Amino acid sequence: MPRSGIREIFDLAHQIPDAIHLEAGEPSYPTPPHICQAAIDALNEGFTKYTPNSGIPELRRAIADDVSRRCALAVDPDQVVVTPGGVAALFTAIKALTDPGDSVLLSDPAWPNYRMMLTVLGLEVQAYPLLFDDGLIPRPEVIERHITDTSKLLILNSPSNPTGTVIPPEVLAEIMELARRYDLWVLSDEVYDQLTFDEEAAPVARFDTDSRVITVNSFSKTYAMTGWRVGYAICPQEIAPLVSKVQEPITSCVNGPAQRAAVAALMGPQEVVAAMRAGYRHRRDLVMEMLMQGGVPAVRPQGAFYAWVDIARTGMSDREFALKLVRDRHVAVVPGTTFGSQGSSSIRLSLATETELLSEGVRRLVEAVNQWAS
Ligand code: PLP
């Protein structure tokens, strides 16, 4: 596997004591106290043993109820597999659905961990470009051009890391029609589904008429629980036992107290999610205003907490720009090619950073683009 471009900048930035970190997708908010308390209670009660591979029954039920209500879908607890973070849900689901040598359709740009997983699992990547002219929304006819006889699975991610775009429902309906026509499994990564700023993100499963969608979600971003490692997959009835079985030799199960914490997250007050969403929306508006005033083009993020910024005016490559920005201006951002070849004149910055640091980082970035461009 290639070394992650995020790591290179991260390591460099950590040698600079006053560096502003706009590279990591780590919520600046703490995990809400009632969620932490549920884990403390679980430990005090001695809830410290193995749990079933698919997760404790009360969490599977709480997830099924939550998704059924929020997404207007009928989800049964048997369809839910609880995993160590969304990352493990993705990995086990891909492993369960494919054989080495199969091909997987993936957007360019895309979150780099998908490509890493596909490489580890001996799968071919068929990268379909997301074009600026299409607002970085996948186009069904572009995806179709990349389908071959070995294509088995299509990965979708809306809201998107790194672009912040949300795929409109009518495009999802067309993509699902394509998946049916070519008999593709669809893995829909919806870990940012509750962090949208304008329109809600439509769940892909809503357009699934013949049980070919596996939806992945996580407590990491929604409830600021990245370190707890709780995510889940919602699978068609016959696929869930398979994903659960594949989990046995990899991670077996999620630790019990973290699962109790996840139950508390779902059963407790949801205002905490609304408050974080409002905070990210405020930062999105602030950053977009600063970039626009500074003449730096960027795609307006509709969800997740990233901004995809165009640095073509500087004439520098994404990597050159990111390295110079961290060395000269002490601001760390991620080079666009970390996410795919389409990112060669873009960088990604994270809106998850605390507001004052974020605005100082963006101020320096805008100044740098304008000075280096001239
Ligand atoms: N999917 C996307 C697009 C992400 O950006 C991330 C984390 O950054 C994840 C999945 C996995 O998150 P976790 O494993 O913490 O649930």
Tab-separated table of C-alpha atoms and ligand atoms in Angstrom:
chain	number	residue	atom	x	y	z
A	1	MET	CA	0.000	0.000	0.000
A	2	PRO	CA	1.217	3.547	-0.645
A	3	ARG	CA	1.929	5.652	2.431
A	4	SER	CA	-1.022	7.896	3.283
A	5	GLY	CA	-0.514	11.540	2.244
A	6	ILE	CA	-2.263	12.536	5.454
A	7	ARG	CA	0.525	10.851	7.471
A	8	GLU	CA	3.356	12.725	5.713
A	9	ILE	CA	1.857	16.126	6.551
A	10	PHE	CA	0.766	14.972	10.017
A	11	ASP	CA	4.320	13.866	10.902
A	12	LEU	CA	5.820	17.108	9.610
A	13	ALA	CA	3.217	19.266	11.377
A	14	HIS	CA	3.901	17.487	14.662
A	15	GLN	CA	7.521	18.692	14.561
A	16	ILE	CA	6.236	22.291	14.491
A	17	PRO	CA	4.941	23.125	17.981
A	18	ASP	CA	2.596	25.992	16.954
A	19	ALA	CA	1.235	24.333	13.785
A	20	ILE	CA	-2.495	24.708	13.125
A	21	HIS	CA	-3.940	21.285	12.350
A	22	LEU	CA	-6.523	21.366	9.585
A	23	GLU	CA	-5.606	17.913	8.304
A	24	ALA	CA	-7.370	15.479	10.645
A	25	GLY	CA	-11.057	14.494	10.564
A	26	GLU	CA	-11.306	14.454	14.340
A	27	PRO	CA	-14.294	16.251	15.967
A	28	SER	CA	-13.191	19.117	18.242
A	29	TYR	CA	-16.137	18.338	20.551
A	30	PRO	CA	-15.826	15.945	23.513
A	31	THR	CA	-18.031	12.835	23.788
A	32	PRO	CA	-21.194	13.991	25.666
A	33	PRO	CA	-21.006	13.135	29.420
A	34	HIS	CA	-24.127	10.909	29.553
A	35	ILE	CA	-22.502	8.636	26.935
A	36	CYS	CA	-19.269	8.385	28.950
A	37	GLN	CA	-21.307	7.680	32.102
A	38	ALA	CA	-23.007	4.674	30.480
A	39	ALA	CA	-19.590	3.107	29.810
A	40	ILE	CA	-18.431	3.835	33.385
A	41	ASP	CA	-21.608	2.180	34.720
A	42	ALA	CA	-21.013	-0.843	32.476
A	43	LEU	CA	-17.456	-1.227	33.831
A	44	ASN	CA	-18.643	-0.862	37.417
A	45	GLU	CA	-21.256	-3.552	36.809
A	46	GLY	CA	-18.568	-5.900	35.486
A	47	PHE	CA	-19.827	-5.804	31.906
A	48	THR	CA	-16.361	-6.658	30.618
A	49	LYS	CA	-16.664	-9.963	28.754
A	50	TYR	CA	-16.971	-11.018	25.106
A	51	THR	CA	-20.234	-10.057	23.456
A	52	PRO	CA	-21.960	-11.728	20.469
A	53	ASN	CA	-20.143	-11.072	17.147
A	54	SER	CA	-23.041	-9.002	15.829
A	55	GLY	CA	-23.319	-6.849	18.955
A	56	ILE	CA	-25.404	-6.815	22.140
A	57	PRO	CA	-29.139	-7.236	21.429
A	58	GLU	CA	-30.130	-3.884	22.990
A	59	LEU	CA	-27.717	-2.008	20.719
A	60	ARG	CA	-28.819	-3.867	17.578
A	61	ARG	CA	-32.425	-3.060	18.454
A	62	ALA	CA	-31.639	0.611	19.234
A	63	ILE	CA	-29.810	0.950	15.884
A	64	ALA	CA	-32.637	-0.746	13.959
A	65	ASP	CA	-35.218	1.550	15.628
A	66	ASP	CA	-33.103	4.658	15.057
A	67	VAL	CA	-32.474	3.946	11.367
A	68	SER	CA	-36.097	2.891	10.773
A	69	ARG	CA	-37.324	6.175	12.274
A	70	ARG	CA	-34.739	8.576	10.831
A	71	CYS	CA	-34.540	7.061	7.353
A	72	ALA	CA	-38.163	5.895	7.011
A	73	LEU	CA	-36.952	2.332	6.323
A	74	ALA	CA	-38.092	-0.936	7.910
A	75	VAL	CA	-34.891	-2.281	9.499
A	76	ASP	CA	-34.922	-5.451	11.607
A	77	PRO	CA	-32.312	-5.922	14.394
A	78	ASP	CA	-31.208	-9.129	12.596
A	79	GLN	CA	-29.928	-6.964	9.744
A	80	VAL	CA	-27.578	-5.022	12.037
A	81	VAL	CA	-23.938	-6.022	12.640
A	82	VAL	CA	-22.098	-3.877	15.202
A	83	THR	CA	-18.405	-3.418	14.352
A	84	PRO	CA	-15.290	-1.622	15.731
A	85	GLY	CA	-15.967	1.658	13.916
A	86	GLY	CA	-17.343	2.193	10.457
A	87	VAL	CA	-13.940	1.159	9.116
A	88	ALA	CA	-14.431	-2.452	10.285
A	89	ALA	CA	-17.979	-2.515	8.914
A	90	LEU	CA	-16.591	-1.506	5.516
A	91	PHE	CA	-13.737	-4.012	5.637
A	92	THR	CA	-15.822	-7.006	6.742
A	93	ALA	CA	-18.638	-6.177	4.314
A	94	ILE	CA	-16.195	-5.900	1.383
A	95	LYS	CA	-14.562	-9.186	2.419
A	96	ALA	CA	-17.948	-10.898	2.735
A	97	LEU	CA	-19.147	-9.758	-0.706
A	98	THR	CA	-16.076	-10.237	-2.899
A	99	ASP	CA	-13.413	-12.734	-3.958
A	100	PRO	CA	-9.776	-11.799	-4.688
A	101	GLY	CA	-9.519	-10.609	-8.304
A	102	ASP	CA	-12.981	-8.997	-8.340
A	103	SER	CA	-13.191	-5.301	-9.163
A	104	VAL	CA	-14.712	-2.515	-7.114
A	105	LEU	CA	-15.990	0.803	-8.463
A	106	LEU	CA	-14.690	3.710	-6.407
A	107	SER	CA	-14.855	7.466	-6.931
A	108	ASP	CA	-11.734	9.574	-7.532
A	109	PRO	CA	-11.368	11.451	-5.193
A	110	ALA	CA	-12.378	9.135	-2.334
A	111	TRP	CA	-11.398	8.576	1.292
A	112	PRO	CA	-7.987	6.791	0.987
A	113	ASN	CA	-8.855	3.967	3.390
A	114	TYR	CA	-11.160	2.385	0.779
A	115	ARG	CA	-8.260	1.947	-1.624
A	116	MET	CA	-6.091	0.597	1.192
A	117	MET	CA	-8.771	-1.977	2.098
A	118	LEU	CA	-9.225	-3.023	-1.523
A	119	THR	CA	-5.454	-3.465	-1.916
A	120	VAL	CA	-5.205	-5.560	1.258
A	121	LEU	CA	-8.103	-7.734	0.059
A	122	GLY	CA	-6.545	-8.331	-3.387
A	123	LEU	CA	-9.260	-6.438	-5.267
A	124	GLU	CA	-8.943	-4.283	-8.382
A	125	VAL	CA	-9.969	-0.622	-8.170
A	126	GLN	CA	-12.034	0.807	-11.036
A	127	ALA	CA	-11.851	4.532	-10.313
A	128	TYR	CA	-14.586	6.755	-11.765
A	129	PRO	CA	-13.741	10.474	-11.733
A	130	LEU	CA	-15.819	13.098	-9.961
A	131	LEU	CA	-15.678	16.209	-12.126
A	132	PHE	CA	-15.718	19.847	-11.011
A	133	ASP	CA	-18.151	20.587	-13.853
A	134	ASP	CA	-20.619	18.107	-12.295
A	135	GLY	CA	-20.204	19.712	-8.856
A	136	LEU	CA	-18.201	16.598	-7.832
A	137	ILE	CA	-21.420	14.526	-7.853
A	138	PRO	CA	-21.020	11.026	-9.409
A	139	ARG	CA	-22.622	10.724	-12.858
A	140	PRO	CA	-24.251	7.352	-13.643
A	141	GLU	CA	-23.015	7.413	-17.264
A	142	VAL	CA	-19.431	8.033	-16.081
A	143	ILE	CA	-19.698	5.133	-13.601
A	144	GLU	CA	-21.133	2.925	-16.355
A	145	ARG	CA	-18.090	3.535	-18.583
A	146	HIS	CA	-15.895	1.943	-15.885
A	147	ILE	CA	-17.965	-1.225	-15.367
A	148	THR	CA	-16.409	-4.464	-16.657
A	149	ASP	CA	-17.155	-8.206	-16.371
A	150	THR	CA	-15.218	-8.373	-13.104
A	151	SER	CA	-17.101	-5.512	-11.401
A	152	LYS	CA	-18.754	-6.812	-8.238
A	153	LEU	CA	-19.272	-3.866	-5.933
A	154	LEU	CA	-19.876	-0.107	-6.094
A	155	ILE	CA	-18.857	2.100	-3.170
A	156	LEU	CA	-20.812	5.307	-2.532
A	157	ASN	CA	-20.079	7.928	0.119
A	158	SER	CA	-22.578	10.726	0.714
A	159	PRO	CA	-21.988	13.142	2.405
A	160	SER	CA	-18.482	12.765	1.051
A	161	ASN	CA	-15.081	12.815	2.616
A	162	PRO	CA	-13.151	14.665	1.064
A	163	THR	CA	-15.511	16.851	-1.010
A	164	GLY	CA	-18.410	17.517	1.389
A	165	THR	CA	-20.912	16.891	-1.419
A	166	VAL	CA	-24.275	15.201	-0.897
A	167	ILE	CA	-25.609	13.048	-3.764
A	168	PRO	CA	-29.131	14.210	-4.744
A	169	PRO	CA	-31.915	11.570	-4.470
A	170	GLU	CA	-32.627	11.542	-8.217
A	171	VAL	CA	-28.982	10.682	-8.936
A	172	LEU	CA	-29.068	7.914	-6.306
A	173	ALA	CA	-32.164	6.465	-7.983
A	174	GLU	CA	-30.317	6.376	-11.340
A	175	ILE	CA	-27.199	4.837	-9.785
A	176	MET	CA	-29.300	2.119	-8.151
A	177	GLU	CA	-30.928	1.399	-11.509
A	178	LEU	CA	-27.420	0.941	-12.926
A	179	ALA	CA	-26.491	-1.390	-10.056
A	180	ARG	CA	-29.542	-3.559	-10.782
A	181	ARG	CA	-28.771	-3.639	-14.509
A	182	TYR	CA	-25.170	-4.782	-13.939
A	183	ASP	CA	-25.951	-6.831	-10.823
A	184	LEU	CA	-23.582	-4.938	-8.512
A	185	TRP	CA	-23.568	-4.913	-4.731
A	186	VAL	CA	-23.678	-1.352	-3.374
A	187	LEU	CA	-21.776	-0.390	-0.230
A	188	SER	CA	-23.068	2.944	0.994
A	189	ASP	CA	-20.850	4.723	3.517
A	190	GLU	CA	-23.167	7.106	5.373
A	191	VAL	CA	-21.018	7.921	8.422
A	192	TYR	CA	-21.639	11.666	7.908
A	193	ASP	CA	-25.389	11.352	7.252
A	194	GLN	CA	-26.368	13.437	10.284
A	195	LEU	CA	-23.846	16.166	9.549
A	196	THR	CA	-25.605	17.967	6.697
A	197	PHE	CA	-25.972	21.733	6.445
A	198	ASP	CA	-28.574	22.404	3.751
A	199	GLU	CA	-30.605	19.405	2.521
A	200	GLU	CA	-30.741	16.068	4.358
A	201	ALA	CA	-28.739	13.243	2.772
A	202	ALA	CA	-31.039	10.603	1.280
A	203	PRO	CA	-30.221	7.048	2.452
A	204	VAL	CA	-29.206	4.910	-0.532
A	205	ALA	CA	-31.214	1.951	0.873
A	206	ARG	CA	-34.388	3.930	0.141
A	207	PHE	CA	-33.772	3.205	-3.567
A	208	ASP	CA	-32.948	-0.473	-3.033
A	209	THR	CA	-35.710	-2.625	-4.487
A	210	ASP	CA	-33.948	-6.004	-4.472
A	211	SER	CA	-31.680	-6.197	-1.393
A	212	ARG	CA	-28.297	-5.218	-2.852
A	213	VAL	CA	-27.356	-2.338	-0.528
A	214	ILE	CA	-25.217	-2.588	2.595
A	215	THR	CA	-25.246	0.639	4.580
A	216	VAL	CA	-22.361	1.523	6.870
A	217	ASN	CA	-22.647	4.032	9.680
A	218	SER	CA	-20.772	4.915	12.835
A	219	PHE	CA	-21.000	6.682	16.195
A	220	SER	CA	-17.600	8.337	15.562
A	221	LYS	CA	-18.632	11.546	13.853
A	222	THR	CA	-22.308	11.862	14.867
A	223	TYR	CA	-21.639	11.589	18.610
A	224	ALA	CA	-17.940	12.646	18.691
A	225	MET	CA	-16.932	9.082	19.613
A	226	THR	CA	-13.980	8.424	17.269
A	227	GLY	CA	-11.864	6.654	19.904
A	228	TRP	CA	-14.651	4.390	21.158
A	229	ARG	CA	-14.676	2.372	17.937
A	230	VAL	CA	-18.348	1.630	17.425
A	231	GLY	CA	-19.875	1.432	13.965
A	232	TYR	CA	-22.293	-0.844	12.181
A	233	ALA	CA	-23.427	-2.352	8.906
A	234	ILE	CA	-27.073	-2.757	7.937
A	235	CYS	CA	-27.276	-5.668	5.546
A	236	PRO	CA	-29.874	-7.626	3.610
A	237	GLN	CA	-31.185	-10.491	5.833
A	238	GLU	CA	-29.043	-13.224	4.198
A	239	ILE	CA	-25.847	-11.117	4.201
A	240	ALA	CA	-25.837	-10.054	7.885
A	241	PRO	CA	-24.823	-13.533	9.245
A	242	LEU	CA	-22.029	-13.629	6.681
A	243	VAL	CA	-20.624	-10.242	7.729
A	244	SER	CA	-20.916	-11.306	11.358
A	245	LYS	CA	-19.063	-14.567	10.595
A	246	VAL	CA	-16.241	-12.716	8.794
A	247	GLN	CA	-15.920	-10.475	11.842
A	248	GLU	CA	-15.075	-13.461	14.111
A	249	PRO	CA	-11.443	-13.984	12.914
A	250	ILE	CA	-10.761	-10.260	12.499
A	251	THR	CA	-12.054	-8.460	15.593
A	252	SER	CA	-14.693	-10.852	17.050
A	253	CYS	CA	-16.779	-8.115	18.652
A	254	VAL	CA	-16.792	-4.548	19.953
A	255	ASN	CA	-15.931	-4.092	23.647
A	256	GLY	CA	-18.998	-4.198	25.892
A	257	PRO	CA	-18.754	-0.802	27.655
A	258	ALA	CA	-18.417	0.987	24.288
A	259	GLN	CA	-21.570	-0.785	23.087
A	260	ARG	CA	-23.429	0.340	26.241
A	261	ALA	CA	-22.188	3.874	25.535
A	262	ALA	CA	-23.573	3.609	22.012
A	263	VAL	CA	-26.985	2.562	23.381
A	264	ALA	CA	-26.917	5.668	25.610
A	265	ALA	CA	-26.020	7.801	22.581
A	266	LEU	CA	-29.100	6.597	20.696
A	267	MET	CA	-31.529	6.593	23.634
A	268	GLY	CA	-30.319	9.895	25.138
A	269	PRO	CA	-30.999	13.509	24.110
A	270	GLN	CA	-30.336	14.143	20.408
A	271	GLU	CA	-29.808	17.885	20.976
A	272	VAL	CA	-26.090	17.094	21.308
A	273	VAL	CA	-26.041	16.082	17.635
A	274	ALA	CA	-28.001	19.181	16.606
A	275	ALA	CA	-25.599	21.405	18.555
A	276	MET	CA	-22.500	19.900	16.892
A	277	ARG	CA	-24.155	20.127	13.472
A	278	ALA	CA	-24.895	23.827	14.101
A	279	GLY	CA	-21.262	24.349	15.120
A	280	TYR	CA	-19.932	22.716	11.944
A	281	ARG	CA	-22.425	24.675	9.825
A	282	HIS	CA	-21.205	27.931	11.374
A	283	ARG	CA	-17.604	26.982	10.551
A	284	ARG	CA	-18.571	25.976	7.009
A	285	ASP	CA	-20.189	29.401	6.466
A	286	LEU	CA	-17.216	31.216	7.986
A	287	VAL	CA	-14.641	29.337	5.904
A	288	MET	CA	-16.593	29.692	2.652
A	289	GLU	CA	-16.941	33.427	3.245
A	290	MET	CA	-13.189	33.806	3.907
A	291	LEU	CA	-12.258	31.765	0.821
A	292	MET	CA	-14.694	33.674	-1.387
A	293	GLN	CA	-13.484	37.078	-0.125
A	294	GLY	CA	-9.910	35.918	-0.713
A	295	GLY	CA	-10.649	34.741	-4.271
A	296	VAL	CA	-9.837	31.088	-3.498
A	297	PRO	CA	-12.293	28.716	-5.242
A	298	ALA	CA	-13.786	25.856	-3.248
A	299	VAL	CA	-16.759	23.512	-3.528
A	300	ARG	CA	-19.346	24.543	-0.924
A	301	PRO	CA	-19.599	21.577	1.483
A	302	GLN	CA	-23.198	20.452	2.034
A	303	GLY	CA	-22.252	17.877	4.640
A	304	ALA	CA	-19.414	16.098	6.503
A	305	PHE	CA	-16.786	18.489	7.842
A	306	TYR	CA	-14.305	19.054	5.037
A	307	ALA	CA	-13.712	21.737	2.413
A	308	TRP	CA	-12.172	20.829	-0.958
A	309	VAL	CA	-10.147	23.859	-2.039
A	310	ASP	CA	-8.764	24.611	-5.502
A	311	ILE	CA	-5.145	25.805	-5.418
A	312	ALA	CA	-4.551	25.664	-9.209
A	313	ARG	CA	-3.867	29.427	-9.286
A	314	THR	CA	-0.585	28.926	-7.443
A	315	GLY	CA	0.764	26.737	-10.261
A	316	MET	CA	1.998	24.337	-7.579
A	317	SER	CA	1.117	20.671	-7.209
A	318	ASP	CA	-1.111	19.738	-4.277
A	319	ARG	CA	1.809	18.120	-2.417
A	320	GLU	CA	4.222	21.018	-3.029
A	321	PHE	CA	1.567	23.430	-1.794
A	322	ALA	CA	0.720	21.429	1.349
A	323	LEU	CA	4.400	20.956	2.264
A	324	LYS	CA	5.201	24.654	1.758
A	325	LEU	CA	2.089	25.699	3.700
A	326	VAL	CA	3.055	23.664	6.737
A	327	ARG	CA	6.757	24.651	6.604
A	328	ASP	CA	6.314	28.384	5.858
A	329	ARG	CA	2.903	29.207	7.360
A	330	HIS	CA	2.547	26.451	9.968
A	331	VAL	CA	-0.807	25.260	8.652
A	332	ALA	CA	-1.375	21.557	7.935
A	333	VAL	CA	-3.836	20.528	5.196
A	334	VAL	CA	-4.088	17.326	3.146
A	335	PRO	CA	-2.796	17.195	-0.475
A	336	GLY	CA	-5.654	16.335	-2.860
A	337	THR	CA	-3.885	13.394	-4.543
A	338	THR	CA	-4.103	11.548	-1.205
A	339	PHE	CA	-7.705	10.963	-2.311
A	340	GLY	CA	-6.971	10.159	-5.964
A	341	SER	CA	-5.365	11.550	-9.102
A	342	GLN	CA	-8.222	14.039	-9.608
A	343	GLY	CA	-6.940	15.930	-6.573
A	344	SER	CA	-3.713	17.191	-8.180
A	345	SER	CA	-4.676	20.864	-7.807
A	346	SER	CA	-6.758	20.636	-4.648
A	347	ILE	CA	-6.236	20.385	-0.921
A	348	ARG	CA	-8.664	19.232	1.790
A	349	LEU	CA	-9.065	21.133	5.003
A	350	SER	CA	-11.035	19.948	8.007
A	351	LEU	CA	-13.797	22.047	9.561
A	352	ALA	CA	-13.651	19.843	12.643
A	353	THR	CA	-10.929	22.070	14.147
A	354	GLU	CA	-11.923	24.572	16.841
A	355	THR	CA	-13.289	27.834	15.277
A	356	GLU	CA	-10.563	30.346	16.224
A	357	LEU	CA	-7.723	28.130	15.033
A	358	LEU	CA	-9.686	27.249	11.908
A	359	SER	CA	-10.191	30.886	10.923
A	360	GLU	CA	-6.532	31.748	11.585
A	361	GLY	CA	-5.487	28.716	9.504
A	362	VAL	CA	-7.765	29.713	6.625
A	363	ARG	CA	-6.559	33.339	6.837
A	364	ARG	CA	-2.960	32.144	6.359
A	365	LEU	CA	-3.997	29.756	3.582
A	366	VAL	CA	-5.784	32.521	1.632
A	367	GLU	CA	-2.787	34.840	2.067
A	368	ALA	CA	-0.429	32.100	0.869
A	369	VAL	CA	-2.507	31.265	-2.237
A	370	ASN	CA	-2.586	34.936	-3.235
A	371	GLN	CA	1.111	35.571	-2.594
A	372	TRP	CA	2.307	32.370	-4.287
A	373	ALA	CA	-0.025	32.911	-7.251
A	374	SER	CA	1.570	36.272	-7.961
B	1	PLP	N1	-15.955	6.562	6.220
B	1	PLP	C1	-15.459	7.783	6.003
B	1	PLP	C2	-15.790	8.465	4.724
B	1	PLP	C3	-14.644	8.403	6.954
B	1	PLP	O1	-14.161	9.626	6.711
B	1	PLP	C4	-14.342	7.705	8.138
B	1	PLP	C5	-13.429	8.298	9.134
B	1	PLP	O2	-12.766	9.275	8.929
B	1	PLP	C6	-14.899	6.438	8.323
B	1	PLP	C7	-15.689	5.879	7.351
B	1	PLP	C8	-14.629	5.546	9.504
B	1	PLP	O3	-14.798	6.093	10.725
B	1	PLP	P1	-14.831	5.159	12.018
B	1	PLP	O4	-14.110	3.901	11.735
B	1	PLP	O5	-14.197	5.966	13.092
B	1	PLP	O6	-16.297	4.899	12.276
